[in-house]
Amino acid sequence: MTRAHRGWQGAAALGATLALVLTACGSDGGSGGNGEPSGDPVTGGTLVYLEHQPHNTLYPPAAGFYPNGGLVNNITDRLVYQDPQTLEFEPWIATDWEVNADATQYTFNLRGDVTFSDGSPLDATVVAANFDLYGLGDPDRALTVSEAVNNYASSEVVDADTVIFNFSAPAPGFLQAASTINSGLVSAGTLEGAFEDYGPGNGENVIGSGPFVITAEEIGTSVTLTAREDYAWAPESLQNQGRPYVDEVQVTVTPEDSVRVGALTSGQADVIRYVEAQDEAQVAGAGLDIYAPQTRGVNNSLSLRFTNPILSDIRVRQALIAGIDRQQVVDTIYTENYPLATSSLSSTALGYTDLEEYYAFDPERAAELLDEAGWTLGADGIRERDGQSLTLVVNEAAPQPRSFEALTLISQQLAEIGVDLQILRADAGTYTEAIQDADQVQIYHSMVGRADLDVIKSQYYSTNRNTLLNRDPATDAIADPELEALLAAVASEADGDTRIANSQAVQTYLAENAYVIPLFEEPQVFGSQTDVEGLSFESVGRPSFYEVWLDR
């Protein structure tokens, strides 16, 4: 994670509408400071936080979208705390735990003094109910299984403070899963709801035990997080062991990049998420802080859906890789906070192995491969074979930084070797359907962050995100059983060293088969006033407001 301090150089003007909104939120209009705390943390004040997009669910297993996770991270606790720097585990709601030799049984001892914000106890019964839902799902209520929980079988409540979880096969990633926002603990009453009950407009009814409570919400516009006065069960390594320092966090959805940045540089916002690469210089030049925590998982990548007839030929896939100048994409569109990817996993991810040799830019080799595959240049410069043009479709990934700009540059690069790359920009309904069909979207742009080896399974396994569409939805057949087995092995091996080797085997297999084009290691980039102290991020870059205080 980087944090930069530079000299103050003025502020940008804001539109009157946003100024009124932010003034109503209680911003004091402070212009920052020198970034050095003036003393011990102080209690009080409102943090004005601008979010790029509205959240769409607070159901923890489905909360991976960063606007979702940013809220869930602050209203729920987890059994285990993962240090975002060392990635080591320590007690949180669980005081200690035991794991059997083959990682098929986990026993957690719990604190006895924790309550949800509605006053109900956080005991072994409700913890068991949380993981029974997250591990098994409930299709009747449209509540999905958590992609972080593998091989879940059952729970046993031993007593009020002890719970046992059983697994049908080794589940070595469960301890880390129990530390993620996807395993945020919610009350028994919240667990009774259907998926829509976790959706926009229902935030005040999603009850956690975390340091903040949702006390107000305007759908698609704002969420108010209010400090819980009696919060007293933070992980021991944190400095703050009581209520949050700030009284509330006003989360305001501000889609326009210029408006978010203008609000920050004028002092009307305290923290903003999603500082676009082209805006970093403006934020830094205004003397403000930039944070760029890495997401530590599957890199920002293009998945080549090999079940499509055009991409079923490995030579075509290899040609696409050789035809893309990834370094030019990074240098042109992004900043030093977006390192060039050298594998499907980030270099900061557990199990990473360097496979840069498979992703070299070589347009001459790309042309040779396409020639060998029978694709010849047409009069318009686009290759064709048997009357079909070499046209492929890639989706614009709205949650990913500058996706359209990056894909536009990539399409220009591929045009040089005779490939026509079209970019899908569609409404939500059309988009959702199209990305599940390899004949409509042949190349899928996405990423996923998680600080565990299981992340690679989450991205590519046929019953998880399945970005390669390895499973035929009509027949349920697996197109590449070897890939499926390699992914399953990552999540089902108890020995740590073997598990790392299994992850590296997947990365190598993806590279050798030209299934993935990794672009860059994706951060979450935030801008902040220099008098905002204690801002931190969990292991994949979601903000934590618990220890934030305002040095004013």
XYZ file of C-alpha atoms in Angstrom:
552
model
C 0.000 0.000 0.000
C 1.288 3.425 -0.810
C 0.517 6.719 0.859
C 1.850 9.915 -0.673
C 2.196 13.371 0.921
C 2.764 16.468 -1.212
C 2.354 20.205 -0.912
C -1.079 21.906 -1.091
C -1.712 23.621 -4.443
C -5.286 24.866 -4.302
C -8.746 23.349 -4.807
C -11.275 22.683 -7.549
C -14.788 24.092 -7.648
C -17.833 21.876 -7.193
C -21.299 21.998 -8.652
C -23.907 23.614 -6.434
C -25.970 20.448 -6.052
C -23.159 18.299 -4.670
C -21.975 21.163 -2.479
C -25.385 21.281 -0.848
C -25.429 17.523 -0.362
C -22.010 17.480 1.246
C -22.722 20.493 3.422
C -25.823 18.713 4.683
C -23.613 15.739 5.496
C -21.693 17.845 7.999
C -18.340 18.388 6.237
C -16.336 21.093 7.912
C -14.676 22.049 4.632
C -11.206 21.502 6.069
C -8.348 21.782 3.588
C -6.210 19.002 4.959
C -2.961 19.452 6.835
C 0.603 18.239 6.899
C -0.374 14.604 7.388
C 1.149 14.390 10.857
C -1.224 13.634 13.771
C -1.284 16.436 16.342
C -1.750 14.046 19.251
C -3.766 11.096 20.459
C -6.915 10.061 18.586
C -9.933 12.230 19.285
C -13.554 11.139 19.281
C -16.282 12.818 17.298
C -17.122 14.220 13.896
C -18.494 12.941 10.615
C -16.357 11.363 7.927
C -17.639 12.205 4.442
C -16.845 9.275 2.166
C -17.649 9.322 -1.545
C -18.293 5.979 -3.216
C -18.061 5.482 -6.956
C -21.102 3.181 -7.256
C -24.143 2.226 -5.163
C -24.163 -1.066 -3.331
C -26.495 -3.801 -4.593
C -26.543 -6.327 -1.723
C -25.402 -6.723 1.865
C -25.726 -10.533 1.837
C -22.144 -11.346 2.875
C -21.443 -14.281 0.509
C -22.487 -12.093 -2.440
C -20.846 -8.886 -1.205
C -17.614 -9.092 -3.187
C -18.485 -5.982 -5.244
C -16.444 -3.233 -3.576
C -19.356 -0.889 -2.705
C -21.007 -3.876 -0.972
C -17.879 -5.017 0.803
C -17.049 -1.526 2.007
C -20.291 -1.513 3.993
C -20.238 -5.145 5.146
C -16.659 -4.694 6.366
C -17.817 -1.998 8.786
C -21.131 -3.384 10.049
C -20.089 -6.996 10.668
C -17.420 -8.816 12.645
C -15.782 -12.086 11.692
C -14.649 -15.090 13.650
C -11.013 -14.449 12.782
C -8.994 -11.334 11.973
C -6.432 -11.428 9.160
C -3.694 -8.842 9.515
C -3.766 -6.936 6.203
C 0.016 -6.560 6.132
C 1.343 -9.905 7.377
C -1.771 -11.936 6.406
C -1.438 -13.766 9.736
C -4.556 -14.710 11.715
C -5.530 -13.652 15.212
C -8.607 -13.920 17.429
C -11.636 -11.722 16.922
C -15.051 -13.145 17.795
C -13.315 -16.500 18.215
C -10.828 -16.523 21.074
C -9.027 -19.583 19.715
C -9.555 -22.514 17.367
C -8.400 -26.014 16.546
C -8.125 -27.668 13.141
C -7.787 -31.432 12.742
C -4.955 -32.970 10.746
C -6.750 -33.184 7.404
C -8.614 -29.859 7.739
C -12.043 -31.485 7.730
C -13.055 -30.206 11.171
C -12.656 -26.782 12.779
C -13.520 -26.014 16.398
C -13.970 -22.387 17.472
C -14.232 -21.064 21.018
C -16.113 -17.772 21.122
C -16.160 -14.650 23.231
C -19.143 -14.573 25.552
C -19.689 -10.806 25.636
C -20.607 -9.968 22.042
C -24.027 -8.775 20.949
C -25.564 -7.716 17.690
C -26.741 -4.144 17.349
C -30.318 -5.250 18.079
C -29.156 -6.570 21.472
C -29.352 -10.266 20.599
C -26.383 -12.421 21.647
C -23.684 -13.495 19.233
C -23.346 -17.080 20.448
C -22.481 -20.472 19.007
C -26.050 -21.079 17.808
C -26.144 -18.000 15.607
C -22.566 -18.555 14.381
C -23.540 -22.077 13.340
C -26.625 -20.728 11.568
C -24.508 -18.178 9.685
C -22.160 -20.800 8.304
C -24.899 -23.326 7.622
C -26.362 -20.709 5.292
C -23.072 -19.527 3.839
C -21.783 -23.067 3.340
C -24.970 -24.679 2.011
C -27.009 -21.770 0.640
C -30.778 -21.695 0.291
C -32.019 -21.737 -3.321
C -35.619 -21.188 -2.244
C -34.606 -17.774 -0.921
C -32.063 -17.133 -3.709
C -29.251 -17.157 -1.125
C -26.092 -18.502 -2.715
C -23.272 -20.556 -1.259
C -20.213 -18.490 -0.420
C -17.402 -18.965 -2.924
C -15.018 -18.645 0.034
C -16.386 -21.760 1.773
C -15.548 -25.116 0.202
C -16.721 -28.641 1.048
C -18.983 -27.524 3.887
C -21.013 -30.326 5.494
C -22.488 -29.315 8.857
C -22.127 -27.515 12.171
C -22.339 -28.702 15.783
C -23.159 -26.422 18.710
C -21.256 -27.783 21.702
C -22.288 -25.049 24.126
C -23.020 -21.331 24.027
C -19.383 -20.499 23.340
C -18.201 -23.449 21.246
C -19.046 -24.460 17.677
C -17.642 -27.181 15.418
C -17.713 -27.114 11.607
C -17.436 -30.337 9.594
C -16.364 -30.647 5.968
C -16.858 -33.422 3.437
C -13.274 -33.023 2.181
C -10.260 -31.037 3.337
C -11.058 -27.321 3.519
C -7.682 -25.686 4.168
C -8.953 -22.243 3.190
C -11.748 -22.116 5.752
C -9.814 -20.209 8.413
C -9.099 -17.433 5.957
C -12.682 -17.649 4.681
C -13.867 -17.031 8.234
C -11.918 -13.744 8.211
C -13.419 -12.299 5.016
C -16.394 -10.007 4.492
C -18.095 -12.968 2.764
C -18.331 -14.501 6.260
C -19.560 -11.384 8.033
C -21.718 -12.459 10.973
C -25.338 -11.279 11.003
C -28.136 -11.748 13.520
C -30.588 -14.637 13.630
C -33.361 -12.336 12.464
C -31.335 -11.157 9.477
C -30.606 -14.774 8.514
C -34.344 -15.393 8.104
C -34.593 -13.006 5.151
C -34.508 -13.741 1.433
C -31.944 -12.273 -0.939
C -34.065 -9.196 -1.637
C -34.112 -8.428 2.086
C -30.385 -7.706 1.878
C -30.846 -5.389 -1.089
C -30.867 -1.604 -1.439
C -33.344 0.068 0.875
C -33.036 -2.620 3.547
C -29.694 -1.623 5.053
C -31.162 -0.695 8.431
C -32.562 -4.237 8.713
C -29.216 -5.975 8.116
C -28.039 -6.415 11.684
C -24.388 -7.115 12.433
C -22.189 -6.898 15.509
C -19.665 -4.558 13.930
C -18.492 -1.120 15.041
C -20.975 0.711 12.827
C -24.723 0.432 12.266
C -26.650 1.568 9.200
C -29.067 4.195 10.493
C -30.251 5.817 7.254
C -30.291 5.035 3.563
C -31.434 6.681 0.363
C -31.490 4.027 -2.343
C -28.679 4.527 -4.817
C -27.678 7.812 -3.184
C -26.383 7.560 0.367
C -25.901 5.404 3.447
C -25.250 6.646 6.974
C -23.042 4.531 9.236
C -23.367 5.451 12.907
C -20.825 4.456 15.556
C -21.963 1.787 17.967
C -21.365 3.216 21.437
C -21.008 -0.134 23.214
C -18.611 -1.755 20.730
C -15.819 -3.399 22.751
C -14.510 -6.520 20.969
C -12.039 -5.394 18.329
C -9.038 -7.593 17.477
C -6.368 -7.098 20.149
C -3.733 -5.865 17.700
C -5.763 -2.742 16.935
C -5.065 0.399 18.912
C -8.739 1.205 19.384
C -10.522 -1.181 21.733
C -13.740 0.768 22.193
C -16.306 2.546 20.062
C -15.211 4.024 16.715
C -13.564 7.407 16.990
C -15.851 9.152 14.470
C -19.535 9.507 15.289
C -20.660 8.591 11.799
C -19.594 7.982 8.240
C -21.703 9.579 5.534
C -21.353 7.434 2.413
C -22.486 9.368 -0.652
C -22.649 7.758 -4.103
C -20.868 10.028 -6.570
C -20.399 8.359 -9.974
C -18.755 11.277 -11.765
C -14.978 11.116 -11.403
C -14.527 14.870 -11.706
C -17.103 15.537 -8.998
C -15.525 13.081 -6.553
C -12.073 14.506 -7.109
C -13.385 18.076 -6.976
C -15.108 17.354 -3.673
C -11.866 16.004 -2.250
C -9.576 18.764 -3.478
C -12.004 21.467 -2.287
C -12.161 19.944 1.180
C -15.846 19.011 1.036
C -15.124 15.272 1.095
C -12.767 13.509 3.464
C -12.136 10.250 1.594
C -13.054 9.065 -1.890
C -12.799 5.628 -3.453
C -11.851 5.012 -7.053
C -9.378 7.725 -7.873
C -8.928 7.020 -11.564
C -5.358 6.765 -12.822
C -5.666 9.981 -14.810
C -6.768 11.838 -11.641
C -3.972 10.693 -9.333
C -1.725 13.603 -10.282
C -4.454 16.130 -9.457
C -5.062 14.573 -6.044
C -1.366 14.318 -5.234
C -0.735 17.822 -6.564
C -3.338 19.181 -4.157
C -1.267 17.864 -1.261
C -3.675 15.056 -0.446
C -3.018 11.431 0.423
C -3.314 8.587 -2.064
C -3.727 5.022 -0.849
C -3.418 2.115 -3.268
C -3.892 -1.170 -1.360
C -3.461 -4.204 -3.587
C -6.247 -6.738 -4.057
C -3.805 -9.704 -3.807
C -5.792 -12.114 -5.952
C -6.520 -12.957 -9.579
C -5.155 -10.118 -11.664
C -7.138 -7.822 -13.907
C -7.265 -10.213 -16.847
C -8.944 -11.335 -20.028
C -10.345 -14.876 -19.886
C -10.298 -16.527 -23.322
C -13.342 -18.758 -23.546
C -11.894 -21.772 -25.280
C -15.263 -23.454 -25.776
C -16.029 -20.886 -28.469
C -15.206 -22.297 -31.936
C -12.784 -19.489 -32.817
C -10.932 -19.661 -29.512
C -10.924 -23.474 -29.388
C -7.709 -23.286 -31.444
C -4.786 -22.686 -29.081
C -2.918 -20.919 -31.885
C -5.575 -18.217 -31.971
C -5.398 -17.799 -28.203
C -1.605 -17.640 -28.323
C -1.813 -15.076 -31.116
C -4.070 -12.847 -29.036
C -1.566 -12.955 -26.188
C 1.360 -12.192 -28.488
C -0.590 -9.433 -30.227
C -1.295 -7.397 -27.084
C 1.350 -4.999 -25.807
C 0.381 -5.151 -22.143
C 3.198 -2.812 -21.106
C 1.854 -0.151 -23.438
C -1.596 -0.589 -21.905
C -0.216 -0.071 -18.405
C 2.021 2.843 -19.396
C -0.698 4.601 -21.394
C -3.810 4.052 -19.273
C -2.568 3.532 -15.716
C 0.120 4.564 -13.209
C 2.836 2.918 -11.140
C 0.105 1.749 -8.754
C -0.894 -0.796 -11.429
C 2.105 -3.122 -11.877
C 2.297 -5.214 -15.043
C 0.958 -8.714 -14.359
C 3.334 -11.642 -14.784
C 0.908 -14.452 -13.954
C -2.797 -14.979 -13.488
C -2.174 -14.227 -9.798
C -0.786 -11.004 -8.372
C 2.822 -11.035 -7.218
C 1.460 -10.135 -3.756
C -0.863 -13.164 -3.743
C -0.151 -16.365 -1.875
C 1.256 -19.011 -4.215
C 2.292 -16.613 -6.988
C 4.721 -17.900 -9.620
C 6.364 -15.781 -12.320
C 5.209 -16.831 -15.794
C 6.091 -13.669 -17.699
C 7.681 -15.672 -20.524
C 4.249 -16.848 -21.676
C 2.916 -13.306 -22.112
C 5.579 -11.659 -24.276
C 4.491 -9.122 -26.889
C 5.473 -10.481 -30.320
C 3.195 -9.282 -33.149
C 5.210 -11.093 -35.808
C 4.730 -14.386 -33.994
C 1.042 -13.537 -33.562
C 0.659 -13.110 -37.319
C 2.454 -16.408 -37.984
C 0.142 -18.254 -35.576
C -2.969 -16.856 -37.233
C -1.600 -17.780 -40.646
C -0.992 -21.320 -39.422
C -4.542 -21.454 -38.082
C -5.911 -20.582 -41.518
C -6.933 -16.973 -40.833
C -5.904 -14.815 -43.788
C -5.985 -11.049 -44.124
C -9.000 -9.656 -45.932
C -9.216 -6.485 -47.996
C -10.335 -4.517 -44.936
C -7.362 -5.665 -42.869
C -9.417 -8.114 -40.803
C -8.605 -11.783 -41.066
C -11.154 -14.289 -42.275
C -11.526 -18.016 -42.721
C -14.239 -19.896 -44.600
C -16.204 -16.698 -45.047
C -16.109 -15.788 -41.346
C -14.292 -12.708 -40.084
C -12.012 -12.948 -37.057
C -14.335 -10.885 -34.864
C -14.411 -11.328 -31.111
C -16.421 -9.610 -28.365
C -15.086 -8.522 -24.982
C -17.173 -7.050 -22.173
C -16.561 -3.675 -20.655
C -16.051 -4.402 -16.948
C -17.668 -1.402 -15.266
C -16.287 -2.127 -11.761
C -12.719 -2.330 -13.084
C -10.644 0.836 -13.522
C -10.715 2.355 -17.004
C -11.898 -0.891 -18.558
C -13.275 0.728 -21.710
C -10.125 2.765 -22.332
C -7.873 -0.262 -21.828
C -10.007 -2.444 -24.087
C -10.103 0.263 -26.738
C -6.303 0.356 -26.837
C -6.168 -3.451 -26.901
C -8.627 -3.510 -29.807
C -6.354 -1.123 -31.705
C -3.356 -3.354 -31.032
C -5.202 -6.481 -32.168
C -6.362 -4.722 -35.328
C -2.683 -4.564 -36.291
C -2.640 -8.362 -36.549
C -6.031 -8.578 -38.259
C -8.327 -9.217 -35.279
C -11.570 -7.264 -34.930
C -12.243 -6.840 -31.203
C -15.683 -5.428 -30.360
C -16.460 -4.070 -26.885
C -19.810 -4.907 -25.307
C -21.370 -1.916 -23.547
C -24.926 -2.865 -22.664
C -27.707 -2.440 -20.151
C -27.579 -4.665 -17.070
C -30.080 -7.234 -18.344
C -28.464 -7.681 -21.736
C -25.000 -7.691 -20.216
C -25.813 -10.337 -17.600
C -27.174 -12.703 -20.216
C -24.423 -12.077 -22.761
C -21.481 -12.723 -20.450
C -22.803 -16.213 -19.724
C -22.658 -17.180 -23.409
C -19.302 -17.884 -25.087
C -20.899 -17.209 -28.464
C -21.852 -13.677 -27.391
C -18.841 -12.743 -25.245
C -15.729 -14.694 -26.174
C -13.331 -12.720 -23.974
C -14.284 -11.884 -20.398
C -12.685 -8.950 -18.574
C -12.642 -9.310 -14.779
C -10.615 -9.819 -11.601
C -11.195 -11.069 -8.056
C -9.404 -10.258 -4.822
C -8.893 -12.603 -1.894
C -5.865 -13.185 0.338
C -6.002 -16.973 0.144
C -4.874 -19.648 -2.285
C -8.524 -20.515 -2.964
C -8.908 -17.287 -4.945
C -7.820 -18.956 -8.173
C -10.534 -21.582 -7.748
C -13.080 -18.844 -7.081
C -12.323 -17.285 -10.446
C -12.114 -20.273 -12.764
C -13.957 -23.219 -11.197
C -17.131 -24.191 -13.036
C -19.442 -23.768 -10.045
C -17.841 -20.533 -8.848
C -17.294 -17.486 -11.070
C -16.478 -19.754 -14.012
C -15.024 -16.926 -16.093
C -13.796 -19.371 -18.749
C -17.268 -20.981 -19.050
C -15.739 -24.427 -18.670
C -19.132 -25.989 -17.942
C -21.768 -26.433 -20.677
C -25.021 -25.095 -19.165
C -27.128 -27.362 -21.375
C -25.407 -30.681 -20.661
C -23.477 -29.842 -17.457
C -20.403 -31.321 -19.147
C -16.919 -30.033 -18.316
C -14.903 -29.034 -21.378
C -11.512 -29.259 -19.657
C -11.635 -31.812 -16.805
C -7.920 -31.400 -16.095
C -8.339 -27.704 -15.299
C -11.309 -28.526 -13.107
C -9.310 -31.120 -11.170
C -6.340 -28.793 -10.713
C -8.598 -26.064 -9.317
C -10.341 -28.467 -6.946
C -6.968 -29.650 -5.666
C -6.040 -26.136 -4.516
C -9.033 -26.030 -2.210
C -8.875 -29.633 -1.009
C -5.300 -30.176 0.138
C -4.491 -29.880 3.829
C -0.706 -29.598 3.477
C 0.322 -25.969 2.994
C 3.331 -26.567 0.751
C 1.397 -28.950 -1.483
C -1.415 -26.444 -1.687
C 0.995 -23.756 -2.913
C 2.348 -26.197 -5.491
C -1.208 -26.904 -6.619
C -1.886 -23.186 -7.095
C 1.294 -22.814 -9.108
C 0.250 -25.800 -11.219
C -3.002 -24.018 -12.071
C -1.192 -20.806 -12.984
C 1.183 -22.753 -15.221
C -1.667 -24.683 -16.847
C -3.548 -21.467 -17.608
C -0.410 -20.011 -19.173
C 0.555 -23.109 -21.182
C -2.946 -23.385 -22.601
C -3.235 -19.655 -23.292
C -6.511 -19.441 -21.376
C -5.849 -16.084 -19.706
C -4.235 -12.773 -20.608
C -3.246 -11.083 -17.327
C -3.019 -7.309 -17.711
C -2.068 -5.702 -14.398
C -2.166 -6.156 -10.633
C -5.255 -4.231 -9.600
C -5.267 -1.898 -6.602
C -8.106 -0.023 -4.985
C -7.107 3.627 -5.142
C -8.401 6.072 -2.521
C -7.832 9.753 -1.983
C -7.926 11.302 1.477
C -7.524 14.555 3.318
C -4.248 14.591 5.250
C -6.066 15.221 8.527
C -7.902 11.903 8.238
C -5.923 9.569 10.464
C -6.221 5.828 11.000
C -7.760 4.953 7.647
C -6.971 1.315 6.946
C -7.962 -1.466 4.587
C -8.607 -5.166 4.979
C -6.457 -7.666 3.136
C -7.873 -6.971 -0.339
C -8.413 -3.237 -0.122
C -11.844 -2.623 1.391
C -11.891 0.378 3.729
C -12.142 0.115 7.494
C -13.430 3.201 9.301
C -13.153 1.804 12.812
C -9.898 3.556 13.752
C -10.393 6.684 11.645
C -10.186 9.968 13.510
C -10.149 13.563 12.339
C -7.082 15.607 13.306
C -8.863 18.972 13.296
